Amino acid sequence: MTATVPASTAPAISAPAVPARARGFLPALEGMRAMAALGVLLTHVAFQTGATSTPVLGRIWERFDMAVAVFFALSGFLLWRPHAAAARGIGTAPSVGHYLRHRAARILPAYWAVVCAVLVLLPGASDTAGLRVWLSNLGLLQVFVPLTLTDGLTQMWSLSVEVAFYLVLPLLAFAVVRLRGSAARLRVPAIFGFGLICLGWNFLPVPTPDAIHADNWLPGYLPWFAAGMLLAELVDDSNVLSKWRRLLASQPLMWAVALAAFLFSATDLGGPAGLTRAEPWQYVAKMALGTIIGFCLLAPLVLGGGRHRWLRSAVAATLGRWSYGIFLWHLAVLSVVFPVFGILPFQGNFGYVLILTIAMTLPLAAASYALVEEPARGFARRLDRRRKPAVAPEADASAPADRSA
């Protein structure tokens, strides 16, 4: 993931006195989400063309799955941000109903469209799509129901984890609701400790049915979300940032740390090559390294004052808007690329297949955004206007930036 993000030409340590919360929408986050979506696409193309078996480089391509850590950290930051700000007297957090309504509008319509298209039209999926596969995929329960991750939809395990986080987030906010005002300083160590404890999830003997692994459930990935939650707490905590802002806002420094963590994750420290299950200690190491990657890539964007020229560009912003569609459609497109262009899976042509997959995915992602995602979000906003009292502007300050996938 880190290898795809160009360095900014802005000064490394320029840090505004005004907290990022006051700036509202952070355009660079859109660009980072675009890079994460393309990272997920890249690692799947690499796997299905056999590029992951290439010495040295193969492990690098394979570990671009760390882009998921960036997605999760983005969600943690954007969705926790109103709660962190409210604890410090900056606006109010949205109600649970408002929050869940907008999460559903953001995620479900476009996702259901892809599931129906794949299970009806993609031969490899439709031939085996019984009632259990349909219900599990429509309900985002694939990580709990055996043998329901199907062709064209296998990447949706991460969306299942993401939606589980959406449902748990109000409970996490309630757990620290008393840490407000002067006690808000305890929220950072509380979240840090929570993420640290969750690193040990894979050591627990959780009983699961065959073909289901508890390390694909939300508790195992909470450290990645916690990375973004920590940034949401830090962004308005002037007392903490007075000492650490220069370091955390330094894009060269933080991205160098992220790159180092990425390279370490591409060794056996982050798990064995291929689809072989990792040992519990390797799982812990991968989660820890992913937490570092997500935190370090985002910290300069939300705490620093750099312009982040590429991530704020029109191209990056457009790809960021389409990023959810890129994530949803790219595996279905990849399944079509091989037979249509007469390419054998796992037999090479990595660059060729990558270009074809991107070229065919982007129009579908653009259509998904224009025809499904934006109309659904517009419908949710119209529902808000019909409900009184209206949500305070501060409660929805992060909405324009929140395109979590």
mmCIF file of C-alpha atoms in Angstrom:
data_model
loop_
_atom_site.group_PDB
_atom_site.id
_atom_site.type_symbol
_atom_site.label_atom_id
_atom_site.label_comp_id
_atom_site.label_asym_id
_atom_site.label_seq_id
_atom_site.Cartn_x
_atom_site.Cartn_y
_atom_site.Cartn_z
ATOM 1 C CA MET A 1 0.000 0.000 0.000
ATOM 2 C CA THR A 2 2.636 2.505 1.004
ATOM 3 C CA ALA A 3 4.583 1.917 -2.173
ATOM 4 C CA THR A 4 1.786 3.403 -4.279
ATOM 5 C CA VAL A 5 1.476 6.747 -2.499
ATOM 6 C CA PRO A 6 3.687 9.574 -3.707
ATOM 7 C CA ALA A 7 5.342 11.873 -1.243
ATOM 8 C CA SER A 8 4.009 15.346 -0.746
ATOM 9 C CA THR A 9 6.121 18.351 -1.583
ATOM 10 C CA ALA A 10 4.700 20.288 1.375
ATOM 11 C CA PRO A 11 6.889 21.077 4.387
ATOM 12 C CA ALA A 12 7.042 18.087 6.667
ATOM 13 C CA ILE A 13 6.435 19.791 9.979
ATOM 14 C CA SER A 14 3.964 22.550 9.151
ATOM 15 C CA ALA A 15 1.187 22.070 11.695
ATOM 16 C CA PRO A 16 -1.743 24.433 12.035
ATOM 17 C CA ALA A 17 -2.934 25.567 15.407
ATOM 18 C CA VAL A 18 -6.546 25.075 14.306
ATOM 19 C CA PRO A 19 -7.666 21.494 14.936
ATOM 20 C CA ALA A 20 -8.598 19.387 11.910
ATOM 21 C CA ARG A 21 -12.147 19.130 13.215
ATOM 22 C CA ALA A 22 -12.645 22.780 12.358
ATOM 23 C CA ARG A 23 -11.651 22.108 8.757
ATOM 24 C CA GLY A 24 -14.476 19.595 8.266
ATOM 25 C CA PHE A 25 -13.990 17.676 5.047
ATOM 26 C CA LEU A 26 -10.400 16.511 4.481
ATOM 27 C CA PRO A 27 -9.895 16.009 0.714
ATOM 28 C CA ALA A 28 -6.655 14.051 1.137
ATOM 29 C CA LEU A 29 -8.615 11.246 2.793
ATOM 30 C CA GLU A 30 -10.526 10.738 -0.443
ATOM 31 C CA GLY A 31 -7.259 10.292 -2.282
ATOM 32 C CA MET A 32 -5.992 7.854 0.327
ATOM 33 C CA ARG A 33 -9.181 5.825 0.037
ATOM 34 C CA ALA A 34 -8.664 5.661 -3.727
ATOM 35 C CA MET A 35 -5.144 4.315 -3.185
ATOM 36 C CA ALA A 36 -6.479 1.710 -0.764
ATOM 37 C CA ALA A 37 -9.114 0.541 -3.244
ATOM 38 C CA LEU A 38 -6.514 0.184 -5.979
ATOM 39 C CA GLY A 39 -4.252 -1.655 -3.535
ATOM 40 C CA VAL A 40 -6.961 -4.243 -2.898
ATOM 41 C CA LEU A 41 -7.500 -4.603 -6.645
ATOM 42 C CA LEU A 42 -3.777 -5.004 -7.252
ATOM 43 C CA THR A 43 -3.291 -7.788 -4.713
ATOM 44 C CA HIS A 44 -6.195 -9.797 -6.144
ATOM 45 C CA VAL A 45 -4.891 -9.431 -9.701
ATOM 46 C CA ALA A 46 -1.445 -10.490 -8.498
ATOM 47 C CA PHE A 47 -2.845 -13.590 -6.836
ATOM 48 C CA GLN A 48 -5.014 -14.693 -9.754
ATOM 49 C CA THR A 49 -2.250 -14.184 -12.322
ATOM 50 C CA GLY A 50 0.292 -16.067 -10.223
ATOM 51 C CA ALA A 51 2.452 -12.969 -9.667
ATOM 52 C CA THR A 52 2.467 -13.640 -5.923
ATOM 53 C CA SER A 53 4.699 -16.667 -6.552
ATOM 54 C CA THR A 54 7.455 -14.455 -7.989
ATOM 55 C CA PRO A 55 10.519 -14.400 -5.714
ATOM 56 C CA VAL A 56 10.691 -11.321 -3.468
ATOM 57 C CA LEU A 57 8.216 -9.203 -5.454
ATOM 58 C CA GLY A 58 5.507 -11.811 -5.031
ATOM 59 C CA ARG A 59 5.410 -11.256 -1.275
ATOM 60 C CA ILE A 60 5.169 -7.499 -1.859
ATOM 61 C CA TRP A 61 2.208 -7.848 -4.248
ATOM 62 C CA GLU A 62 0.518 -10.247 -1.853
ATOM 63 C CA ARG A 63 0.880 -7.894 1.094
ATOM 64 C CA PHE A 64 -0.980 -5.110 -0.643
ATOM 65 C CA ASP A 65 -3.897 -6.652 1.209
ATOM 66 C CA MET A 66 -2.758 -4.267 3.960
ATOM 67 C CA ALA A 67 -4.842 -1.721 2.070
ATOM 68 C CA VAL A 68 -7.719 -3.148 4.104
ATOM 69 C CA ALA A 69 -5.993 -1.791 7.224
ATOM 70 C CA VAL A 70 -6.169 1.673 5.648
ATOM 71 C CA PHE A 71 -9.880 1.240 4.900
ATOM 72 C CA PHE A 72 -10.575 0.190 8.475
ATOM 73 C CA ALA A 73 -8.493 3.026 9.953
ATOM 74 C CA LEU A 74 -10.357 5.516 7.746
ATOM 75 C CA SER A 75 -13.679 4.209 9.018
ATOM 76 C CA GLY A 76 -12.448 4.336 12.596
ATOM 77 C CA PHE A 77 -11.375 7.961 12.192
ATOM 78 C CA LEU A 78 -14.417 9.275 10.339
ATOM 79 C CA LEU A 79 -17.078 7.481 12.343
ATOM 80 C CA TRP A 80 -15.480 8.030 15.758
ATOM 81 C CA ARG A 81 -14.651 11.672 15.078
ATOM 82 C CA PRO A 82 -18.032 13.128 16.120
ATOM 83 C CA HIS A 83 -17.920 11.200 19.412
ATOM 84 C CA ALA A 84 -14.373 12.311 20.173
ATOM 85 C CA ALA A 85 -15.250 15.924 19.396
ATOM 86 C CA ALA A 86 -18.448 15.819 21.459
ATOM 87 C CA ALA A 87 -16.476 14.568 24.469
ATOM 88 C CA ARG A 88 -14.465 17.795 24.243
ATOM 89 C CA GLY A 89 -17.504 20.042 23.845
ATOM 90 C CA ILE A 90 -17.193 20.470 20.077
ATOM 91 C CA GLY A 91 -20.684 19.853 18.704
ATOM 92 C CA THR A 92 -22.771 16.755 19.325
ATOM 93 C CA ALA A 93 -22.570 13.203 18.075
ATOM 94 C CA PRO A 94 -25.370 11.956 15.781
ATOM 95 C CA SER A 95 -28.174 9.880 17.225
ATOM 96 C CA VAL A 96 -27.967 6.126 16.801
ATOM 97 C CA GLY A 97 -30.911 6.160 14.396
ATOM 98 C CA HIS A 98 -29.377 8.864 12.215
ATOM 99 C CA TYR A 99 -26.028 7.085 12.213
ATOM 100 C CA LEU A 100 -27.407 3.650 11.307
ATOM 101 C CA ARG A 101 -29.706 5.073 8.639
ATOM 102 C CA HIS A 102 -26.805 6.772 6.870
ATOM 103 C CA ARG A 103 -24.558 3.723 7.219
ATOM 104 C CA ALA A 104 -27.231 1.536 5.646
ATOM 105 C CA ALA A 105 -27.794 4.017 2.797
ATOM 106 C CA ARG A 106 -24.066 4.252 2.196
ATOM 107 C CA ILE A 107 -23.317 0.524 2.131
ATOM 108 C CA LEU A 108 -26.285 -1.657 1.322
ATOM 109 C CA PRO A 109 -27.883 -0.534 -1.994
ATOM 110 C CA ALA A 110 -24.661 -0.665 -4.031
ATOM 111 C CA TYR A 111 -23.589 -3.857 -2.293
ATOM 112 C CA TRP A 112 -26.911 -5.600 -2.947
ATOM 113 C CA ALA A 113 -26.727 -4.573 -6.615
ATOM 114 C CA VAL A 114 -23.333 -6.280 -6.957
ATOM 115 C CA VAL A 115 -24.444 -9.414 -5.088
ATOM 116 C CA CYS A 116 -27.511 -9.826 -7.296
ATOM 117 C CA ALA A 117 -25.532 -9.190 -10.484
ATOM 118 C CA VAL A 118 -22.810 -11.675 -9.546
ATOM 119 C CA LEU A 119 -25.081 -14.440 -8.261
ATOM 120 C CA VAL A 120 -27.314 -14.189 -11.333
ATOM 121 C CA LEU A 121 -24.885 -13.419 -14.161
ATOM 122 C CA LEU A 122 -21.456 -14.765 -13.212
ATOM 123 C CA PRO A 123 -21.344 -18.479 -14.136
ATOM 124 C CA GLY A 124 -18.848 -19.481 -11.465
ATOM 125 C CA ALA A 125 -21.102 -18.011 -8.787
ATOM 126 C CA SER A 126 -24.597 -18.607 -10.134
ATOM 127 C CA ASP A 127 -23.995 -22.322 -10.656
ATOM 128 C CA THR A 128 -23.474 -22.844 -6.918
ATOM 129 C CA ALA A 129 -25.687 -20.094 -5.502
ATOM 130 C CA GLY A 130 -28.250 -21.840 -3.347
ATOM 131 C CA LEU A 131 -30.504 -20.211 -0.775
ATOM 132 C CA ARG A 132 -27.794 -20.272 1.905
ATOM 133 C CA VAL A 133 -25.338 -18.453 -0.367
ATOM 134 C CA TRP A 134 -27.941 -15.845 -1.302
ATOM 135 C CA LEU A 135 -29.058 -15.140 2.255
ATOM 136 C CA SER A 136 -25.533 -15.106 3.681
ATOM 137 C CA ASN A 137 -24.257 -12.696 1.049
ATOM 138 C CA LEU A 138 -27.259 -10.390 1.133
ATOM 139 C CA GLY A 139 -27.027 -10.299 4.929
ATOM 140 C CA LEU A 140 -23.228 -9.838 4.995
ATOM 141 C CA LEU A 141 -22.852 -12.993 7.070
ATOM 142 C CA GLN A 142 -20.250 -14.709 4.893
ATOM 143 C CA VAL A 143 -17.642 -14.840 7.654
ATOM 144 C CA PHE A 144 -20.053 -16.702 9.927
ATOM 145 C CA VAL A 145 -21.671 -19.189 7.520
ATOM 146 C CA PRO A 146 -19.420 -21.905 6.023
ATOM 147 C CA LEU A 147 -18.763 -22.059 2.269
ATOM 148 C CA THR A 148 -20.669 -18.917 1.329
ATOM 149 C CA LEU A 149 -17.777 -16.803 0.005
ATOM 150 C CA THR A 150 -18.277 -17.295 -3.706
ATOM 151 C CA ASP A 151 -16.624 -16.302 -7.003
ATOM 152 C CA GLY A 152 -16.694 -12.572 -7.625
ATOM 153 C CA LEU A 153 -17.588 -11.832 -4.000
ATOM 154 C CA THR A 154 -14.754 -13.260 -1.909
ATOM 155 C CA GLN A 155 -13.473 -9.779 -1.025
ATOM 156 C CA MET A 156 -16.719 -9.102 0.830
ATOM 157 C CA TRP A 157 -15.377 -10.742 3.989
ATOM 158 C CA SER A 158 -13.836 -7.351 4.824
ATOM 159 C CA LEU A 159 -17.133 -5.563 4.241
ATOM 160 C CA SER A 160 -18.768 -8.031 6.627
ATOM 161 C CA VAL A 161 -16.173 -7.051 9.233
ATOM 162 C CA GLU A 162 -16.693 -3.363 8.473
ATOM 163 C CA VAL A 163 -20.457 -3.561 8.934
ATOM 164 C CA ALA A 164 -19.952 -5.423 12.198
ATOM 165 C CA PHE A 165 -17.856 -2.448 13.328
ATOM 166 C CA TYR A 166 -20.665 -0.090 12.345
ATOM 167 C CA LEU A 167 -23.033 -1.995 14.608
ATOM 168 C CA VAL A 168 -20.589 -2.142 17.518
ATOM 169 C CA LEU A 169 -19.473 1.501 17.349
ATOM 170 C CA PRO A 170 -22.488 2.923 19.277
ATOM 171 C CA LEU A 171 -21.727 0.431 22.060
ATOM 172 C CA LEU A 172 -18.084 1.530 22.137
ATOM 173 C CA ALA A 173 -19.192 5.169 22.291
ATOM 174 C CA PHE A 174 -21.507 4.359 25.192
ATOM 175 C CA ALA A 175 -18.684 2.551 27.019
ATOM 176 C CA VAL A 176 -16.623 5.757 27.193
ATOM 177 C CA VAL A 177 -19.490 8.242 27.368
ATOM 178 C CA ARG A 178 -18.462 9.358 30.870
ATOM 179 C CA LEU A 179 -14.984 10.319 29.659
ATOM 180 C CA ARG A 180 -15.956 13.881 28.807
ATOM 181 C CA GLY A 181 -14.641 17.320 29.597
ATOM 182 C CA SER A 182 -11.563 17.088 31.795
ATOM 183 C CA ALA A 183 -11.828 13.276 31.760
ATOM 184 C CA ALA A 184 -11.536 13.223 27.949
ATOM 185 C CA ARG A 185 -7.763 12.948 28.366
ATOM 186 C CA LEU A 186 -8.355 9.313 29.401
ATOM 187 C CA ARG A 187 -9.953 8.397 26.095
ATOM 188 C CA VAL A 188 -6.647 8.021 24.242
ATOM 189 C CA PRO A 189 -5.158 5.504 26.705
ATOM 190 C CA ALA A 190 -8.524 3.725 26.901
ATOM 191 C CA ILE A 191 -8.691 3.220 23.123
ATOM 192 C CA PHE A 192 -5.006 2.331 22.926
ATOM 193 C CA GLY A 193 -5.441 -0.290 25.632
ATOM 194 C CA PHE A 194 -8.571 -1.637 23.961
ATOM 195 C CA GLY A 195 -6.730 -2.090 20.659
ATOM 196 C CA LEU A 196 -3.801 -3.704 22.426
ATOM 197 C CA ILE A 197 -6.044 -6.240 24.157
ATOM 198 C CA CYS A 198 -7.748 -7.111 20.869
ATOM 199 C CA LEU A 199 -4.377 -8.086 19.383
ATOM 200 C CA GLY A 200 -4.636 -11.259 21.444
ATOM 201 C CA TRP A 201 -7.956 -12.361 19.930
ATOM 202 C CA ASN A 202 -6.427 -15.123 17.821
ATOM 203 C CA PHE A 203 -4.977 -16.818 20.889
ATOM 204 C CA LEU A 204 -8.469 -17.478 22.249
ATOM 205 C CA PRO A 205 -9.919 -20.961 21.580
ATOM 206 C CA VAL A 206 -13.095 -19.740 19.874
ATOM 207 C CA PRO A 207 -15.211 -22.697 18.677
ATOM 208 C CA THR A 208 -16.214 -22.356 15.021
ATOM 209 C CA PRO A 209 -17.753 -24.654 12.402
ATOM 210 C CA ASP A 210 -15.604 -26.162 9.668
ATOM 211 C CA ALA A 211 -14.331 -23.671 7.050
ATOM 212 C CA ILE A 212 -14.987 -20.737 9.392
ATOM 213 C CA HIS A 213 -12.167 -19.025 11.256
ATOM 214 C CA ALA A 214 -12.665 -16.605 14.135
ATOM 215 C CA ASP A 215 -9.641 -14.589 13.005
ATOM 216 C CA ASN A 216 -11.888 -13.237 10.224
ATOM 217 C CA TRP A 217 -14.302 -11.753 12.754
ATOM 218 C CA LEU A 218 -14.412 -8.171 13.961
ATOM 219 C CA PRO A 219 -12.516 -8.587 17.275
ATOM 220 C CA GLY A 220 -9.371 -9.608 15.415
ATOM 221 C CA TYR A 221 -9.453 -6.437 13.298
ATOM 222 C CA LEU A 222 -10.437 -3.944 15.975
ATOM 223 C CA PRO A 223 -6.809 -2.754 16.303
ATOM 224 C CA TRP A 224 -6.994 -1.479 12.708
ATOM 225 C CA PHE A 225 -10.170 0.469 13.479
ATOM 226 C CA ALA A 226 -8.630 1.652 16.754
ATOM 227 C CA ALA A 227 -5.784 3.287 14.789
ATOM 228 C CA GLY A 228 -8.308 5.647 13.205
ATOM 229 C CA MET A 229 -10.193 6.104 16.472
ATOM 230 C CA LEU A 230 -6.964 7.220 18.140
ATOM 231 C CA LEU A 231 -6.442 9.831 15.440
ATOM 232 C CA ALA A 232 -10.011 11.047 15.943
ATOM 233 C CA GLU A 233 -9.199 11.578 19.619
ATOM 234 C CA LEU A 234 -5.827 13.207 18.970
ATOM 235 C CA VAL A 235 -7.028 15.628 16.320
ATOM 236 C CA ASP A 236 -8.870 17.779 18.879
ATOM 237 C CA ASP A 237 -6.623 17.126 21.886
ATOM 238 C CA SER A 238 -4.368 20.180 21.883
ATOM 239 C CA ASN A 239 -2.668 19.158 25.136
ATOM 240 C CA VAL A 240 -1.368 15.913 23.677
ATOM 241 C CA LEU A 241 -0.546 17.345 20.279
ATOM 242 C CA SER A 242 1.449 20.238 21.653
ATOM 243 C CA LYS A 243 4.281 17.757 22.259
ATOM 244 C CA TRP A 244 3.731 15.217 19.480
ATOM 245 C CA ARG A 245 2.101 17.076 16.591
ATOM 246 C CA ARG A 246 5.368 17.833 14.807
ATOM 247 C CA LEU A 247 6.303 14.163 14.727
ATOM 248 C CA LEU A 248 2.853 12.808 13.903
ATOM 249 C CA ALA A 249 2.271 15.486 11.264
ATOM 250 C CA SER A 250 5.568 14.814 9.479
ATOM 251 C CA GLN A 251 4.609 13.068 6.260
ATOM 252 C CA PRO A 252 8.143 11.855 5.358
ATOM 253 C CA LEU A 253 8.679 10.424 8.833
ATOM 254 C CA MET A 254 5.301 8.768 9.270
ATOM 255 C CA TRP A 255 5.188 7.350 5.762
ATOM 256 C CA ALA A 256 8.725 6.000 6.183
ATOM 257 C CA VAL A 257 7.545 4.164 9.300
ATOM 258 C CA ALA A 258 4.494 2.890 7.366
ATOM 259 C CA LEU A 259 6.739 1.672 4.553
ATOM 260 C CA ALA A 260 8.999 -0.151 7.012
ATOM 261 C CA ALA A 261 5.979 -1.809 8.621
ATOM 262 C CA PHE A 262 4.694 -2.788 5.164
ATOM 263 C CA LEU A 263 8.012 -4.392 4.224
ATOM 264 C CA PHE A 264 8.165 -6.288 7.518
ATOM 265 C CA SER A 265 4.616 -7.523 6.899
ATOM 266 C CA ALA A 266 5.782 -8.971 3.558
ATOM 267 C CA THR A 267 8.099 -11.369 5.412
ATOM 268 C CA ASP A 268 7.164 -14.443 7.418
ATOM 269 C CA LEU A 269 6.612 -12.074 10.332
ATOM 270 C CA GLY A 270 3.306 -11.139 8.686
ATOM 271 C CA GLY A 271 2.366 -14.717 7.860
ATOM 272 C CA PRO A 272 3.370 -17.403 5.353
ATOM 273 C CA ALA A 273 3.079 -16.911 1.615
ATOM 274 C CA GLY A 274 -0.137 -17.788 -0.180
ATOM 275 C CA LEU A 275 -3.325 -18.863 1.539
ATOM 276 C CA THR A 276 -1.638 -20.945 4.227
ATOM 277 C CA ARG A 277 -3.069 -20.126 7.645
ATOM 278 C CA ALA A 278 -0.749 -18.100 9.835
ATOM 279 C CA GLU A 279 0.352 -19.111 13.279
ATOM 280 C CA PRO A 280 -1.270 -17.115 16.101
ATOM 281 C CA TRP A 281 1.909 -15.095 16.689
ATOM 282 C CA GLN A 282 2.097 -14.252 12.974
ATOM 283 C CA TYR A 283 -1.510 -13.137 13.045
ATOM 284 C CA VAL A 284 -0.734 -10.841 15.986
ATOM 285 C CA ALA A 285 2.307 -9.453 14.151
ATOM 286 C CA LYS A 286 0.270 -8.783 11.005
ATOM 287 C CA MET A 287 -2.455 -7.018 12.965
ATOM 288 C CA ALA A 288 0.122 -4.915 14.790
ATOM 289 C CA LEU A 289 1.921 -3.987 11.567
ATOM 290 C CA GLY A 290 -1.370 -3.157 9.867
ATOM 291 C CA THR A 291 -2.264 -0.897 12.779
ATOM 292 C CA ILE A 292 1.035 0.943 12.342
ATOM 293 C CA ILE A 293 0.493 1.245 8.579
ATOM 294 C CA GLY A 294 -3.020 2.641 8.912
ATOM 295 C CA PHE A 295 -2.087 5.067 11.688
ATOM 296 C CA CYS A 296 1.089 6.333 10.047
ATOM 297 C CA LEU A 297 -0.420 6.827 6.596
ATOM 298 C CA LEU A 298 -3.371 8.817 7.950
ATOM 299 C CA ALA A 299 -1.709 10.799 10.752
ATOM 300 C CA PRO A 300 -0.061 13.427 8.500
ATOM 301 C CA LEU A 301 -3.294 13.843 6.541
ATOM 302 C CA VAL A 302 -5.440 14.641 9.573
ATOM 303 C CA LEU A 303 -2.907 16.255 11.909
ATOM 304 C CA GLY A 304 -0.586 18.035 9.509
ATOM 305 C CA GLY A 305 -0.933 21.136 7.406
ATOM 306 C CA GLY A 306 0.681 19.844 4.214
ATOM 307 C CA ARG A 307 -1.130 20.254 0.925
ATOM 308 C CA HIS A 308 -0.724 16.565 -0.074
ATOM 309 C CA ARG A 309 -0.953 17.675 -3.691
ATOM 310 C CA TRP A 310 -1.569 14.304 -5.344
ATOM 311 C CA LEU A 311 -4.048 13.042 -2.753
ATOM 312 C CA ARG A 312 -6.021 16.291 -3.087
ATOM 313 C CA SER A 313 -5.958 16.301 -6.889
ATOM 314 C CA ALA A 314 -9.076 16.092 -9.046
ATOM 315 C CA VAL A 315 -8.090 12.616 -10.259
ATOM 316 C CA ALA A 316 -7.580 11.291 -6.724
ATOM 317 C CA ALA A 317 -10.829 12.888 -5.562
ATOM 318 C CA THR A 318 -12.750 11.262 -8.409
ATOM 319 C CA LEU A 319 -11.209 7.861 -7.737
ATOM 320 C CA GLY A 320 -11.981 8.343 -4.053
ATOM 321 C CA ARG A 321 -15.647 8.913 -4.841
ATOM 322 C CA TRP A 322 -15.619 5.746 -6.933
ATOM 323 C CA SER A 323 -13.559 3.744 -4.436
ATOM 324 C CA TYR A 324 -16.481 1.809 -2.983
ATOM 325 C CA GLY A 325 -17.549 0.752 -6.454
ATOM 326 C CA ILE A 326 -13.964 -0.231 -7.280
ATOM 327 C CA PHE A 327 -13.906 -2.432 -4.201
ATOM 328 C CA LEU A 328 -17.311 -3.970 -4.941
ATOM 329 C CA TRP A 329 -16.904 -4.717 -8.645
ATOM 330 C CA HIS A 330 -13.248 -5.505 -9.262
ATOM 331 C CA LEU A 331 -13.350 -9.251 -8.514
ATOM 332 C CA ALA A 332 -16.404 -9.777 -10.695
ATOM 333 C CA VAL A 333 -14.597 -7.906 -13.485
ATOM 334 C CA LEU A 334 -11.453 -9.969 -12.915
ATOM 335 C CA SER A 335 -13.475 -13.165 -13.258
ATOM 336 C CA VAL A 336 -14.677 -11.950 -16.664
ATOM 337 C CA VAL A 337 -11.298 -10.695 -17.922
ATOM 338 C CA PHE A 338 -9.724 -14.151 -18.088
ATOM 339 C CA PRO A 339 -12.257 -15.887 -20.368
ATOM 340 C CA VAL A 340 -13.087 -12.823 -22.467
ATOM 341 C CA PHE A 341 -9.451 -12.115 -23.346
ATOM 342 C CA GLY A 342 -8.383 -15.760 -23.492
ATOM 343 C CA ILE A 343 -6.001 -15.534 -20.530
ATOM 344 C CA LEU A 344 -5.374 -18.529 -18.288
ATOM 345 C CA PRO A 345 -5.531 -17.844 -14.532
ATOM 346 C CA PHE A 346 -2.293 -18.228 -12.540
ATOM 347 C CA GLN A 347 -0.234 -18.245 -15.754
ATOM 348 C CA GLY A 348 1.232 -14.731 -15.751
ATOM 349 C CA ASN A 349 0.263 -11.546 -17.675
ATOM 350 C CA PHE A 350 0.094 -9.583 -14.408
ATOM 351 C CA GLY A 351 0.535 -6.122 -15.950
ATOM 352 C CA TYR A 352 -1.846 -6.818 -18.832
ATOM 353 C CA VAL A 353 -4.578 -8.199 -16.584
ATOM 354 C CA LEU A 354 -4.095 -5.328 -14.110
ATOM 355 C CA ILE A 355 -4.631 -2.716 -16.826
ATOM 356 C CA LEU A 356 -7.666 -4.531 -18.221
ATOM 357 C CA THR A 357 -9.214 -4.943 -14.769
ATOM 358 C CA ILE A 358 -8.771 -1.274 -13.878
ATOM 359 C CA ALA A 359 -10.054 -0.143 -17.269
ATOM 360 C CA MET A 360 -13.209 -2.258 -16.958
ATOM 361 C CA THR A 361 -13.803 -1.619 -13.252
ATOM 362 C CA LEU A 362 -13.691 2.171 -13.315
ATOM 363 C CA PRO A 363 -16.782 2.640 -15.545
ATOM 364 C CA LEU A 364 -18.767 0.244 -13.352
ATOM 365 C CA ALA A 365 -17.604 2.076 -10.236
ATOM 366 C CA ALA A 366 -18.578 5.421 -11.754
ATOM 367 C CA ALA A 367 -22.018 4.068 -12.655
ATOM 368 C CA SER A 368 -22.439 2.624 -9.163
ATOM 369 C CA TYR A 369 -21.630 6.005 -7.626
ATOM 370 C CA ALA A 370 -23.913 8.008 -9.920
ATOM 371 C CA LEU A 371 -26.871 5.622 -10.204
ATOM 372 C CA VAL A 372 -26.950 3.853 -6.836
ATOM 373 C CA GLU A 373 -24.712 5.311 -4.136
ATOM 374 C CA GLU A 374 -25.514 9.015 -4.455
ATOM 375 C CA PRO A 375 -29.283 8.517 -4.934
ATOM 376 C CA ALA A 376 -29.358 6.296 -1.831
ATOM 377 C CA ARG A 377 -27.485 8.866 0.230
ATOM 378 C CA GLY A 378 -29.740 11.595 -1.124
ATOM 379 C CA PHE A 379 -32.749 9.603 0.013
ATOM 380 C CA ALA A 380 -31.257 9.326 3.517
ATOM 381 C CA ARG A 381 -30.690 13.089 3.602
ATOM 382 C CA ARG A 382 -34.290 13.733 2.555
ATOM 383 C CA LEU A 383 -35.441 11.513 5.398
ATOM 384 C CA ASP A 384 -33.366 13.657 7.750
ATOM 385 C CA ARG A 385 -35.100 16.813 6.576
ATOM 386 C CA ARG A 386 -38.478 15.277 7.312
ATOM 387 C CA ARG A 387 -37.493 14.466 10.878
ATOM 388 C CA LYS A 388 -37.568 17.161 13.541
ATOM 389 C CA PRO A 389 -35.522 18.378 15.230
ATOM 390 C CA ALA A 390 -32.955 18.309 12.462
ATOM 391 C CA VAL A 391 -29.485 16.984 13.150
ATOM 392 C CA ALA A 392 -27.125 19.758 14.170
ATOM 393 C CA PRO A 393 -24.504 20.583 11.535
ATOM 394 C CA GLU A 394 -21.705 19.605 13.901
ATOM 395 C CA ALA A 395 -23.151 16.139 14.324
ATOM 396 C CA ASP A 396 -22.739 15.400 10.636
ATOM 397 C CA ALA A 397 -19.543 17.339 10.003
ATOM 398 C CA SER A 398 -17.711 14.301 8.698
ATOM 399 C CA ALA A 399 -20.467 13.132 6.359
ATOM 400 C CA PRO A 400 -19.026 14.550 3.127
ATOM 401 C CA ALA A 401 -15.743 12.751 3.801
ATOM 402 C CA ASP A 402 -17.285 9.535 4.964
ATOM 403 C CA ARG A 403 -17.234 7.193 1.999
ATOM 404 C CA SER A 404 -16.180 4.119 3.967
ATOM 405 C CA ALA A 405 -16.060 0.854 2.108
#
